[in-house]
Coordinates of N, CA and C in Angstrom, one line a residue:
M7 N 18.9 -29.6 -34.6 CA 17.7 -30.0 -34.3 C 17.1 -30.7 -36.0
R8 N 17.8 -30.7 -37.0 CA 17.8 -31.0 -38.4 C 18.2 -32.7 -38.1
S9 N 18.8 -32.8 -37.4 CA 20.3 -34.4 -37.1 C 18.3 -34.9 -36.6
A10 N 17.6 -33.9 -35.9 CA 16.8 -35.2 -34.8 C 15.7 -35.9 -35.8
Q11 N 15.3 -34.7 -36.7 CA 14.1 -35.2 -37.8 C 14.9 -35.7 -39.0
L12 N 16.2 -36.0 -38.7 CA 16.6 -37.1 -40.9 C 16.6 -37.8 -39.9
G13 N 16.9 -38.5 -37.6 CA 16.6 -39.6 -38.1 C 15.3 -40.6 -37.9
R14 N 14.5 -38.9 -37.6 CA 12.6 -39.9 -37.8 C 12.1 -40.0 -38.4
R15 N 13.0 -39.5 -39.5 CA 12.7 -39.6 -40.9 C 13.5 -41.5 -41.4
I16 N 14.5 -41.5 -41.2 CA 15.2 -42.8 -41.4 C 14.5 -43.8 -41.0
G17 N 13.4 -43.5 -39.4 CA 12.9 -44.9 -38.7 C 12.0 -44.8 -39.3
V18 N 10.9 -43.6 -40.1 CA 9.9 -44.2 -40.2 C 9.4 -44.9 -41.6
L19 N 10.7 -44.3 -42.4 CA 11.1 -44.9 -43.9 C 11.9 -46.8 -43.3
A20 N 12.0 -47.1 -42.4 CA 12.4 -48.4 -42.3 C 11.1 -48.9 -41.7
G21 N 10.3 -48.8 -41.3 CA 9.2 -49.3 -40.6 C 8.2 -49.3 -41.5
G22 N 8.5 -48.3 -42.1 CA 6.7 -48.3 -43.2 C 7.5 -50.0 -44.5
T23 N 8.9 -49.7 -44.5 CA 9.8 -51.0 -45.5 C 9.6 -52.3 -45.5
A24 N 10.0 -52.4 -44.0 CA 9.7 -53.7 -42.7 C 7.8 -54.3 -42.7
A25 N 7.2 -53.3 -43.3 CA 5.9 -53.2 -43.0 C 4.9 -53.9 -43.9
V26 N 5.8 -53.0 -45.8 CA 5.5 -53.3 -46.9 C 6.3 -55.2 -47.2
A27 N 7.6 -55.3 -46.2 CA 8.1 -56.5 -46.7 C 7.5 -57.7 -45.9
M28 N 7.1 -57.2 -44.7 CA 5.6 -58.3 -44.5 C 4.7 -58.6 -44.9
V29 N 4.4 -57.9 -45.4 CA 2.9 -58.3 -45.7 C 3.3 -58.8 -47.8
M30 N 4.3 -58.5 -48.7 CA 4.7 -59.6 -49.8 C 5.2 -60.3 -48.9
F31 N 6.1 -60.7 -48.5 CA 6.1 -62.1 -47.8 C 4.8 -62.8 -47.5
T32 N 4.3 -62.4 -47.2 CA 3.4 -63.3 -46.2 C 2.4 -63.4 -47.4
A33 N 2.2 -62.9 -48.7 CA 1.2 -62.4 -49.3 C 1.8 -63.9 -50.5
S34 N 3.0 -64.1 -50.9 CA 3.7 -64.2 -51.2 C 3.7 -66.2 -51.3
C35 N 3.4 -66.4 -49.8 CA 3.8 -67.4 -49.0 C 2.3 -68.6 -49.1
S36 N 0.8 -67.2 -49.3 CA 0.3 -67.4 -49.6 C -0.3 -68.7 -50.7
S37 N -1.2 -69.7 -50.4 CA -1.3 -70.2 -52.1 C -3.4 -70.0 -52.0
E38 N -3.6 -70.3 -53.3 CA -4.9 -70.6 -52.8 C -5.2 -72.2 -53.6
E39 N -4.8 -72.7 -53.0 CA -5.1 -73.6 -54.0 C -5.5 -75.3 -52.9
S40 N -6.4 -75.9 -53.9 CA -6.4 -76.7 -52.9 C -6.4 -78.3 -52.9
A41 N -6.3 -78.8 -51.3 CA -6.0 -79.7 -51.5 C -7.1 -80.7 -52.3
P42 N -6.3 -81.9 -52.7 CA -7.1 -82.9 -53.8 C -8.7 -83.8 -53.0
E43 N -9.5 -83.6 -52.9 CA -10.6 -84.8 -51.6 C -10.7 -86.1 -52.4
E44 N -10.0 -86.8 -51.4 CA -10.3 -87.7 -51.4 C -10.7 -88.8 -50.7
T45 N -11.7 -89.5 -51.2 CA -12.3 -90.1 -49.9 C -11.9 -91.3 -49.6
T46 N -12.5 -91.8 -48.1 CA -11.5 -93.5 -47.8 C -12.9 -93.3 -47.3
T47 N -12.6 -95.0 -46.7 CA -14.1 -96.1 -46.9 C -13.0 -97.3 -45.6
T48 N -13.7 -96.9 -44.7 CA -12.9 -97.7 -42.7 C -14.3 -98.4 -42.8
T49 N -13.5 -99.6 -42.1 CA -14.2 -101.1 -41.6 C -13.9 -101.2 -40.7
T50 N -14.9 -101.0 -39.5 CA -14.3 -101.7 -38.1 C -15.3 -102.8 -37.4
T51 N -14.7 -103.6 -37.0 CA -15.7 -105.1 -36.9 C -15.3 -105.1 -35.1
T52 N -16.6 -105.4 -34.5 CA -16.1 -105.3 -33.4 C -16.5 -106.8 -32.4
T53 N -15.9 -106.8 -31.6 CA -15.5 -108.0 -30.6 C -16.5 -108.1 -29.6
T54 N -17.2 -109.2 -28.6 CA -18.0 -109.0 -27.4 C -17.1 -110.0 -26.7
T55 N -16.9 -109.3 -25.4 CA -16.1 -109.9 -24.8 C -16.7 -109.8 -23.1
T56 N -16.2 -109.9 -22.2 CA -16.8 -110.8 -21.1 C -15.8 -110.5 -19.8
T57 N -16.3 -108.9 -18.4 CA -15.3 -107.9 -18.0 C -16.4 -107.8 -17.0
A58 N -15.3 -107.6 -15.9 CA -15.6 -107.5 -14.6 C -17.0 -106.1 -14.7
P59 N -18.2 -105.9 -14.7 CA -18.5 -104.4 -14.3 C -18.1 -103.0 -14.2
V60 N -18.0 -102.0 -14.5 CA -17.4 -101.3 -14.1 C -18.4 -100.6 -13.1
E61 N -17.4 -99.8 -11.8 CA -18.2 -99.0 -11.2 C -17.4 -97.3 -11.5
P62 N -18.7 -96.3 -11.0 CA -18.0 -95.2 -10.4 C -17.5 -94.9 -9.8
T63 N -16.1 -93.9 -9.7 CA -15.4 -93.9 -8.8 C -16.1 -92.3 -8.6
E64 N -15.3 -92.7 -7.2 CA -16.1 -90.7 -6.6 C -15.0 -90.4 -5.3
K65 N -13.7 -90.0 -5.9 CA -13.1 -89.5 -5.2 C -13.4 -88.2 -5.3
A66 N -13.6 -87.4 -5.8 CA -13.8 -86.2 -6.1 C -14.9 -85.8 -5.1
P67 N -14.2 -84.7 -4.3 CA -15.2 -84.3 -3.2 C -16.6 -83.1 -3.9
R68 N -18.0 -83.6 -3.4 CA -18.8 -83.1 -3.9 C -18.8 -80.8 -4.0
I69 N -18.9 -80.2 -4.6 CA -18.9 -79.0 -3.8 C -20.7 -78.3 -3.7
N70 N -20.5 -77.9 -2.5 CA -21.7 -77.2 -2.2 C -21.6 -76.2 -1.6
P71 N -22.3 -75.1 -2.1 CA -21.9 -73.4 -1.7 C -22.3 -73.7 0.0
N72 N -22.8 -74.3 0.7 CA -22.6 -73.9 1.7 C -21.9 -74.9 2.6
D73 N -21.0 -75.6 1.8 CA -20.0 -76.4 2.9 C -18.1 -75.5 2.9
P74 N -17.7 -75.6 3.0 CA -16.2 -74.9 3.0 C -15.7 -75.4 2.5
N75 N -14.3 -75.1 1.3 CA -14.4 -75.4 0.2 C -13.3 -76.7 0.6
P76 N -13.7 -77.7 -0.2 CA -12.6 -79.2 0.1 C -11.1 -78.6 -0.4
F77 N -11.1 -77.6 -1.7 CA -9.6 -78.0 -2.4 C -8.8 -76.8 -1.1
S78 N -9.3 -76.2 0.2 CA -8.4 -75.2 0.5 C -7.2 -76.1 1.5
P79 N -6.3 -75.3 1.2 CA -5.4 -76.1 3.0 C -5.7 -76.3 3.9
T80 N -5.3 -77.2 4.6 CA -5.1 -77.5 5.7 C -4.8 -76.5 6.7
V81 N -4.0 -76.2 6.2 CA -2.7 -75.8 7.3 C -2.9 -74.2 7.1
I82 N -2.8 -73.1 7.9 CA -2.7 -71.8 7.7 C -1.3 -71.1 8.2
A83 N -2.0 -70.6 7.4 CA -0.6 -69.3 8.1 C 0.0 -68.6 8.9
P84 N 0.8 -68.9 9.7 CA 1.0 -67.9 11.1 C 0.8 -65.9 10.7
P85 N -0.1 -65.0 10.8 CA 0.7 -64.1 10.4 C 1.8 -63.6 10.4
A86 N 1.8 -62.0 9.9 CA 3.5 -61.6 9.5 C 3.5 -60.7 10.7
P87 N 4.6 -61.1 10.6 CA 5.5 -60.1 12.1 C 4.2 -58.4 12.3
T88 N 4.3 -57.7 13.0 CA 4.5 -56.5 12.4 C 5.0 -55.6 13.3
A89 N 5.6 -54.7 12.6 CA 7.0 -53.4 13.1 C 6.4 -52.2 13.2
I90 N 7.6 -52.0 14.8 CA 7.2 -50.8 15.6 C 7.5 -49.8 13.8
P91 N 6.4 -49.2 14.1 CA 6.2 -47.5 13.2 C 7.6 -46.6 13.4
G92 N 7.8 -46.0 12.3 CA 9.3 -45.8 11.3 C 10.5 -46.9 11.6
D93 N 10.2 -48.2 11.6 CA 10.7 -49.0 11.3 C 10.9 -50.4 10.5
N94 N 12.0 -49.6 9.3 CA 11.4 -51.0 8.4 C 12.1 -52.0 7.9

C-alpha cells in the first residue's frame, strides 16, 4: 500500500516539475522587444501591350439542386454478397 502511494507521489512530483520547467522555458524564450520600424517606398511602372482577348473557361459543371450530382462516379459497384445466416 505504501509503495503505491509513494509511486503516485513521485509521479505527481515529476509531472509538476515538468510543468514548471515548461512554463519557465516559455517565459525565458519570450521577449518584449519590438522590431524596429522601417519604411520602404516602392515604385512600379507599367507598360501596355496588346494581347489576345481573354475568354472565360467554363469547364466546371454548374451545380443545380434539382440535377444529379455531377461529381458522383459513373460506375456503381455491385452489392455485397449475402451470407447464409450462421455462416461467417
